[in-house]
Short mmCIF file of C-alpha atoms in Angstrom, two decimals:
data_model
loop_
_atom_site.label_atom_id
_atom_site.label_comp_id
_atom_site.label_asym_id
_atom_site.label_seq_id
_atom_site.Cartn_x
_atom_site.Cartn_y
_atom_site.Cartn_z
CA UNK A 1 43.13 76.06 37.37
CA UNK A 2 41.68 77.72 40.45
CA UNK A 3 41.84 74.39 42.34
CA UNK A 4 45.58 74.05 41.50
CA UNK A 5 46.26 77.57 42.73
CA UNK A 6 44.44 76.82 45.98
CA UNK A 7 46.52 73.64 46.52
CA UNK A 8 49.81 75.45 45.88
CA UNK A 9 48.80 78.24 48.25
CA UNK A 10 47.91 75.70 50.96
CA UNK A 11 51.23 73.92 50.43
CA UNK A 12 53.17 77.13 50.92
CA UNK A 13 51.14 78.03 53.99
CA UNK A 14 51.74 74.63 55.55
CA UNK A 15 55.50 74.85 54.91
CA UNK A 16 55.70 71.99 52.46
CA UNK A 17 59.32 72.23 51.26
CA UNK A 18 60.71 71.33 47.91
CA UNK A 19 63.21 68.44 47.68
CA UNK A 20 66.12 70.91 47.44
CA UNK A 21 64.94 72.76 50.56
CA UNK A 22 64.63 69.48 52.50
CA UNK A 23 68.17 68.54 51.50
CA UNK A 24 69.44 71.86 52.81
CA UNK A 25 67.66 71.26 56.11
CA UNK A 26 69.40 67.91 56.48
CA UNK A 27 72.88 69.44 56.00
CA UNK A 28 75.09 70.14 59.05
CA UNK A 29 74.41 73.49 60.73
CA UNK A 30 76.95 76.29 60.12
CA UNK A 31 79.47 76.27 62.96
CA UNK A 32 82.32 78.46 64.15
CA UNK A 33 85.83 77.07 64.06
CA UNK A 34 87.82 78.42 67.01
CA UNK A 35 91.55 77.90 66.76
CA UNK A 36 93.73 76.97 69.74
CA UNK A 37 95.06 80.55 70.04
CA UNK A 38 91.59 81.71 71.08
CA UNK A 39 90.79 78.79 73.38
CA UNK A 40 93.21 79.60 76.19
CA UNK A 41 92.13 80.96 79.55
CA UNK A 42 92.96 84.51 78.46
CA UNK A 43 93.36 84.57 74.67
CA UNK A 44 95.19 87.51 73.16
CA UNK A 45 92.73 89.89 71.50
CA UNK A 46 92.86 89.64 67.72
CA UNK A 47 94.12 93.21 67.39
CA UNK A 48 97.04 92.42 69.74
CA UNK A 49 97.86 88.83 68.75
CA UNK A 50 100.42 89.92 66.15
CA UNK A 51 102.26 92.37 68.41
CA UNK A 52 105.88 91.43 69.11
CA UNK A 53 105.73 89.19 72.19
CA UNK A 54 108.18 87.57 74.55
CA UNK A 55 107.66 85.27 77.54
CA UNK A 56 109.31 86.50 80.72
CA UNK A 57 111.24 84.06 82.89
CA UNK A 58 111.04 83.56 86.64
CA UNK A 59 113.30 85.78 88.74
CA UNK A 60 112.20 85.13 92.34
CA UNK A 61 109.43 83.29 94.17
CA UNK A 62 108.14 85.47 96.99
CA UNK A 63 105.69 83.06 98.59
CA UNK A 64 103.80 79.81 98.14
CA UNK A 65 100.67 81.81 98.97
CA UNK A 66 98.72 84.02 96.59
CA UNK A 67 99.78 87.43 97.89
CA UNK A 68 98.55 90.60 96.20
CA UNK A 69 101.99 92.02 95.37
CA UNK A 70 102.10 95.68 94.38
CA UNK A 71 104.09 98.94 94.30
CA UNK A 72 107.67 97.94 93.32
CA UNK A 73 110.34 100.64 93.51
CA UNK A 74 114.05 100.85 94.28
CA UNK A 75 115.69 102.72 97.13
CA UNK A 76 119.00 104.56 97.04
CA UNK A 77 120.89 101.40 98.11
CA UNK A 78 119.58 99.48 95.12
CA UNK A 79 117.25 97.28 97.16
CA UNK A 80 113.89 96.42 95.62
CA UNK A 81 110.92 97.49 97.74
CA UNK A 82 107.42 96.15 97.16
CA UNK A 83 104.34 95.46 99.23
CA UNK A 84 101.44 93.13 99.85
CA UNK A 85 98.11 94.90 100.07
CA UNK A 86 95.96 92.91 102.47
CA UNK A 87 98.64 91.95 104.99
CA UNK A 88 100.24 95.39 105.01
CA UNK A 89 103.74 93.99 104.54
CA UNK A 90 106.55 95.95 102.89
CA UNK A 91 109.17 93.62 101.42
CA UNK A 92 112.83 94.34 100.73
CA UNK A 93 114.74 92.21 98.22
CA UNK A 94 118.47 92.79 97.90
CA UNK A 95 120.41 92.32 94.64
CA UNK A 96 121.65 89.05 96.21
CA UNK A 97 117.96 87.95 96.47
CA UNK A 98 117.78 88.13 100.25
CA UNK A 99 114.17 88.80 101.21
CA UNK A 100 113.00 90.51 104.39
CA UNK A 101 109.79 92.26 105.32
CA UNK A 102 108.25 94.56 107.86
CA UNK A 103 104.79 95.89 108.69
CA UNK A 104 104.98 99.62 109.44
CA UNK A 105 101.38 99.66 110.72
CA UNK A 106 99.03 96.67 110.74
CA UNK A 107 96.13 98.99 109.85
CA UNK A 108 97.68 100.17 106.55
CA UNK A 109 96.79 98.63 103.18
CA UNK A 110 99.75 99.57 100.95
CA UNK A 111 99.16 99.83 97.20
CA UNK A 112 101.84 102.27 96.00
CA UNK A 113 105.40 103.12 97.04
CA UNK A 114 107.80 105.84 95.91
CA UNK A 115 111.11 107.00 97.38
CA UNK A 116 111.73 110.71 97.89
CA UNK A 117 115.14 112.25 97.26
CA UNK A 118 115.55 112.63 101.04
CA UNK A 119 115.35 108.84 101.38
CA UNK A 120 111.91 108.67 102.96
CA UNK A 121 109.51 106.10 101.54
CA UNK A 122 106.04 107.38 100.64
CA UNK A 123 103.15 104.94 100.67
CA UNK A 124 99.70 105.23 99.09
CA UNK A 125 97.34 103.00 101.03
CA UNK A 126 93.73 101.95 100.50
CA UNK A 127 92.48 102.06 104.09
CA UNK A 128 88.90 100.81 104.21
CA UNK A 129 88.75 100.34 100.39
CA UNK A 130 85.89 102.86 100.27
CA UNK A 131 86.87 106.44 101.08
CA UNK A 132 89.32 106.36 103.97
CA UNK A 133 92.76 105.81 102.48
CA UNK A 134 95.88 107.89 103.01
CA UNK A 135 99.41 108.74 101.97
CA UNK A 136 102.08 108.30 104.64
CA UNK A 137 105.85 108.59 104.71
CA UNK A 138 108.33 106.58 106.72
CA UNK A 139 112.00 105.96 107.22
CA UNK A 140 113.60 103.27 105.08
CA UNK A 141 113.13 100.68 107.85
CA UNK A 142 109.43 101.48 108.32
CA UNK A 143 109.86 103.59 111.45
CA UNK A 144 108.94 107.26 112.00
CA UNK A 145 105.56 107.01 110.28
CA UNK A 146 104.08 110.40 109.29
CA UNK A 147 100.77 111.29 107.68
CA UNK A 148 100.96 113.26 104.42
CA UNK A 149 97.35 112.87 103.20
CA UNK A 150 94.94 111.99 106.00
CA UNK A 151 92.29 109.30 105.97
CA UNK A 152 89.87 112.01 107.01
CA UNK A 153 90.35 113.77 103.65
CA UNK A 154 88.16 111.24 101.84
CA UNK A 155 90.63 109.88 99.29
CA UNK A 156 91.52 106.31 98.33
CA UNK A 157 95.18 106.64 97.21
CA UNK A 158 96.37 103.70 95.12
CA UNK A 159 99.59 104.74 93.37
CA UNK A 160 101.90 107.74 93.33
CA UNK A 161 104.79 109.27 91.41
CA UNK A 162 107.17 112.11 92.29
CA UNK A 163 108.15 114.97 90.02
CA UNK A 164 111.64 116.50 90.09
CA UNK A 165 110.47 119.37 92.29
CA UNK A 166 109.55 116.96 95.08
CA UNK A 167 105.77 117.08 94.67
CA UNK A 168 103.79 113.96 93.82
CA UNK A 169 100.70 112.82 91.95
CA UNK A 170 98.42 110.11 93.30
CA UNK A 171 95.45 108.22 91.91
CA UNK A 172 92.15 108.19 93.77
CA UNK A 173 90.96 104.58 93.46
CA UNK A 174 87.23 105.28 93.71
CA UNK A 175 84.25 104.58 91.49
CA UNK A 176 83.22 101.81 89.13
CA UNK A 177 82.42 101.19 85.48
CA UNK A 178 79.36 103.44 85.73
CA UNK A 179 80.65 105.72 88.52
CA UNK A 180 83.37 108.14 87.36
CA UNK A 181 84.16 109.55 90.80
CA UNK A 182 87.92 108.82 90.99
CA UNK A 183 90.71 111.04 89.74
CA UNK A 184 94.30 112.21 89.92
CA UNK A 185 95.55 114.70 92.52
CA UNK A 186 98.79 116.60 93.08
CA UNK A 187 100.51 117.48 96.35
CA UNK A 188 103.23 120.12 96.02
CA UNK A 189 106.77 119.96 97.42
CA UNK A 190 105.66 121.91 100.51
CA UNK A 191 102.65 119.70 101.18
CA UNK A 192 99.19 121.13 101.66
CA UNK A 193 95.79 120.04 100.40
CA UNK A 194 95.75 117.82 97.28
CA UNK A 195 94.83 119.63 94.05
CA UNK A 196 92.56 117.90 91.56
CA UNK A 197 94.27 117.48 88.16
CA UNK A 198 92.28 114.81 86.27
CA UNK A 199 88.61 114.37 87.34
CA UNK A 200 85.86 111.87 86.58
CA UNK A 201 87.84 108.64 86.32
CA UNK A 202 86.46 105.14 86.85
CA UNK A 203 88.86 103.73 89.44
CA UNK A 204 92.08 105.60 88.63
CA UNK A 205 94.94 103.17 89.14
CA UNK A 206 98.41 103.39 87.56
CA UNK A 207 100.23 106.68 87.13
CA UNK A 208 103.50 107.88 85.64
CA UNK A 209 105.31 110.96 84.30
CA UNK A 210 107.17 111.23 81.02
CA UNK A 211 110.92 111.94 81.39
CA UNK A 212 110.39 115.63 80.52
CA UNK A 213 107.40 115.78 82.93
CA UNK A 214 105.18 117.31 80.26
CA UNK A 215 102.92 114.26 80.02
CA UNK A 216 101.01 112.44 82.72
CA UNK A 217 99.89 108.88 82.04
CA UNK A 218 96.98 107.27 83.93
CA UNK A 219 95.16 103.94 83.74
CA UNK A 220 91.47 103.67 84.47
CA UNK A 221 90.86 100.20 85.89
CA UNK A 222 87.05 100.03 85.65
CA UNK A 223 87.01 102.03 82.42
CA UNK A 224 89.64 99.86 80.77
CA UNK A 225 91.47 102.87 79.32
CA UNK A 226 94.89 104.50 79.09
CA UNK A 227 94.89 108.30 79.40
CA UNK A 228 97.58 110.61 78.03
CA UNK A 229 97.46 114.03 79.69
CA UNK A 230 99.58 116.94 78.47
CA UNK A 231 100.42 119.40 81.28
CA UNK A 232 100.88 123.17 81.12
CA UNK A 233 102.14 123.11 84.71
CA UNK A 234 101.96 120.52 87.50
CA UNK A 235 98.25 121.06 88.14
CA UNK A 236 96.91 122.32 84.80
CA UNK A 237 95.96 120.24 81.77
CA UNK A 238 97.10 121.90 78.54
CA UNK A 239 94.29 123.09 76.22
CA UNK A 240 92.80 120.00 74.54
CA UNK A 241 95.65 118.06 76.15
CA UNK A 242 93.75 115.11 77.62
CA UNK A 243 92.91 112.07 75.52
CA UNK A 244 92.21 108.35 75.76
CA UNK A 245 94.87 106.74 73.58
CA UNK A 246 93.96 103.09 74.17
CA UNK A 247 91.04 100.97 75.31
CA UNK A 248 91.89 97.48 76.55
CA UNK A 249 90.00 94.34 75.57
CA UNK A 250 89.05 92.40 78.68
CA UNK A 251 89.83 95.36 80.92
CA UNK A 252 92.19 95.28 83.84
CA UNK A 253 94.81 98.04 83.22
CA UNK A 254 96.65 98.20 86.54
CA UNK A 255 99.94 99.91 87.40
CA UNK A 256 102.17 101.54 84.80
CA UNK A 257 105.83 102.55 84.52
CA UNK A 258 107.77 104.69 82.02
CA UNK A 259 111.30 104.12 80.76
CA UNK A 260 113.98 106.67 79.87
CA UNK A 261 112.79 106.76 76.24
CA UNK A 262 109.25 107.61 77.29
CA UNK A 263 107.75 104.18 76.54
CA UNK A 264 104.82 103.23 78.77
CA UNK A 265 104.43 99.76 80.34
CA UNK A 266 100.95 98.76 81.54
CA UNK A 267 100.19 95.69 83.67
CA UNK A 268 96.96 93.91 82.75
CA UNK A 269 95.49 92.48 85.91
CA UNK A 270 93.73 89.18 85.23
CA UNK A 271 95.53 88.66 81.91
CA UNK A 272 99.07 87.67 82.90
CA UNK A 273 100.80 90.16 80.62
CA UNK A 274 102.36 93.60 80.27
CA UNK A 275 101.71 95.80 77.23
CA UNK A 276 104.17 98.49 76.16
CA UNK A 277 103.27 101.68 74.27
CA UNK A 278 105.39 104.30 72.56
CA UNK A 279 105.34 107.93 73.83
CA UNK A 280 102.34 108.68 71.58
CA UNK A 281 100.31 105.79 72.98
CA UNK A 282 100.64 103.27 70.14
CA UNK A 283 101.06 99.62 71.24
CA UNK A 284 104.52 98.25 70.47
CA UNK A 285 104.68 94.83 72.10
CA UNK A 286 103.87 92.71 75.11
CA UNK A 287 105.48 90.59 77.81
CA UNK A 288 103.65 87.33 78.54
CA UNK A 289 103.88 85.41 81.80
CA UNK A 290 104.44 81.63 81.84
CA UNK A 291 101.31 79.55 82.40
CA UNK A 292 98.84 82.25 81.40
CA UNK A 293 97.18 80.11 78.71
CA UNK A 294 96.29 77.58 81.42
CA UNK A 295 95.02 80.22 83.82
CA UNK A 296 98.15 80.72 85.95
CA UNK A 297 99.99 83.89 86.97
CA UNK A 298 97.14 86.04 85.69
CA UNK A 299 97.12 88.64 88.49
CA UNK A 300 99.88 90.74 86.96
CA UNK A 301 99.74 93.96 88.93
CA UNK A 302 102.87 96.00 88.40
CA UNK A 303 106.42 96.22 87.12
CA UNK A 304 109.62 98.23 87.60
CA UNK A 305 112.88 98.73 85.72
CA UNK A 306 116.07 98.36 87.75
CA UNK A 307 117.96 101.72 87.85
CA UNK A 308 120.84 101.99 85.39
CA UNK A 309 119.68 98.89 83.47
CA UNK A 310 116.93 97.65 81.16
CA UNK A 311 115.99 94.79 83.54
CA UNK A 312 112.20 94.72 83.76
CA UNK A 313 110.77 92.99 86.84
CA UNK A 314 107.11 91.94 86.65
CA UNK A 315 104.97 91.13 89.70
CA UNK A 316 102.08 88.68 89.79
CA UNK A 317 100.33 86.08 91.91
CA UNK A 318 98.39 82.91 91.17
CA UNK A 319 95.79 83.63 93.87
CA UNK A 320 94.06 80.29 94.58
CA UNK A 321 95.54 78.30 91.66
CA UNK A 322 98.50 76.92 93.63
CA UNK A 323 101.56 78.59 92.09
CA UNK A 324 102.03 81.28 94.73
CA UNK A 325 103.44 84.78 94.21
CA UNK A 326 106.37 85.45 91.91
CA UNK A 327 108.54 88.03 90.21
CA UNK A 328 109.38 87.53 86.53
CA UNK A 329 112.08 89.23 84.49
CA UNK A 330 112.68 90.35 80.90
CA UNK A 331 114.46 93.16 79.07
CA UNK A 332 112.68 96.50 78.75
CA UNK A 333 112.90 98.55 75.56
CA UNK A 334 115.09 101.14 77.31
CA UNK A 335 116.73 101.77 80.67
CA UNK A 336 114.96 103.11 83.73
CA UNK A 337 114.44 106.83 84.09
CA UNK A 338 116.79 108.34 86.71
CA UNK A 339 113.76 109.36 88.75
CA UNK A 340 112.65 105.78 89.23
CA UNK A 341 115.84 105.06 91.19
CA UNK A 342 115.15 107.25 94.19
CA UNK A 343 112.48 109.84 93.59
CA UNK A 344 113.24 113.42 92.57
#
């Protein structure tokens, strides 16, 4: 008996398997089955795949080159203004789709545009992409350039939005995923030094105000988050009024815009799509750009709603993939806010 026990013990120690165990070893290894919906270049996250979706259609091809198009807004004449960051060009596209452009200063790196009620165009620009950006204003044709926030002040302004009083908020595009050194600042109607409103952001990017101006919305590019900030006054966050209402899979929340119903549209840079949220921050749907599943038109940066309409224009570029820089169009959930037509 003792000899049998010793043999069984040795067999176990040497890994001698039973016939049923050997049969299991010969079976195919367990494998994942990945469906085609998750095999695209930028698959929709599972939590967002069932959101109502629509594919936008092409509206206008800006260039055969991959230009970093940003900062769309409309002036009082109804012309669409937008810019290209690295070349410093400000484009003007008429309702008849006549495109012109000008460079107000070859040293500027425009990332955000907004039109004041007096007709002057304000530009947030990224300067040296480190800590020497600025906010400038200019006449509608790019002349009469004036400094509003100096490069010597140490900011990196990326986007801006006016309130009805004539002041404006801008995002400070500094930091990284582990460096929360960016933020949101406010400059009052009479100018002066920027006042910090929202601190400790990881590359603050898009910014917008709700129609009643009681809520400030901000995207955090490196943090991959959407912030909803309730305001007591233009520079004061209401008690317990700041919250992260959404965290994006894959990151990339870029510029945002708000419609007359308070819905929030967020461009996802690198994903070729726009997500839309209700005024409480719940996702409601998404606009997809053609070619995204094959890796095209992924650099979706911004969008704007044409004043007096629900026409949503979406800006993207194909960078080095050969399809150039384009504007796409779809219907928004509501019309543009009056402020988006020509500032306060």
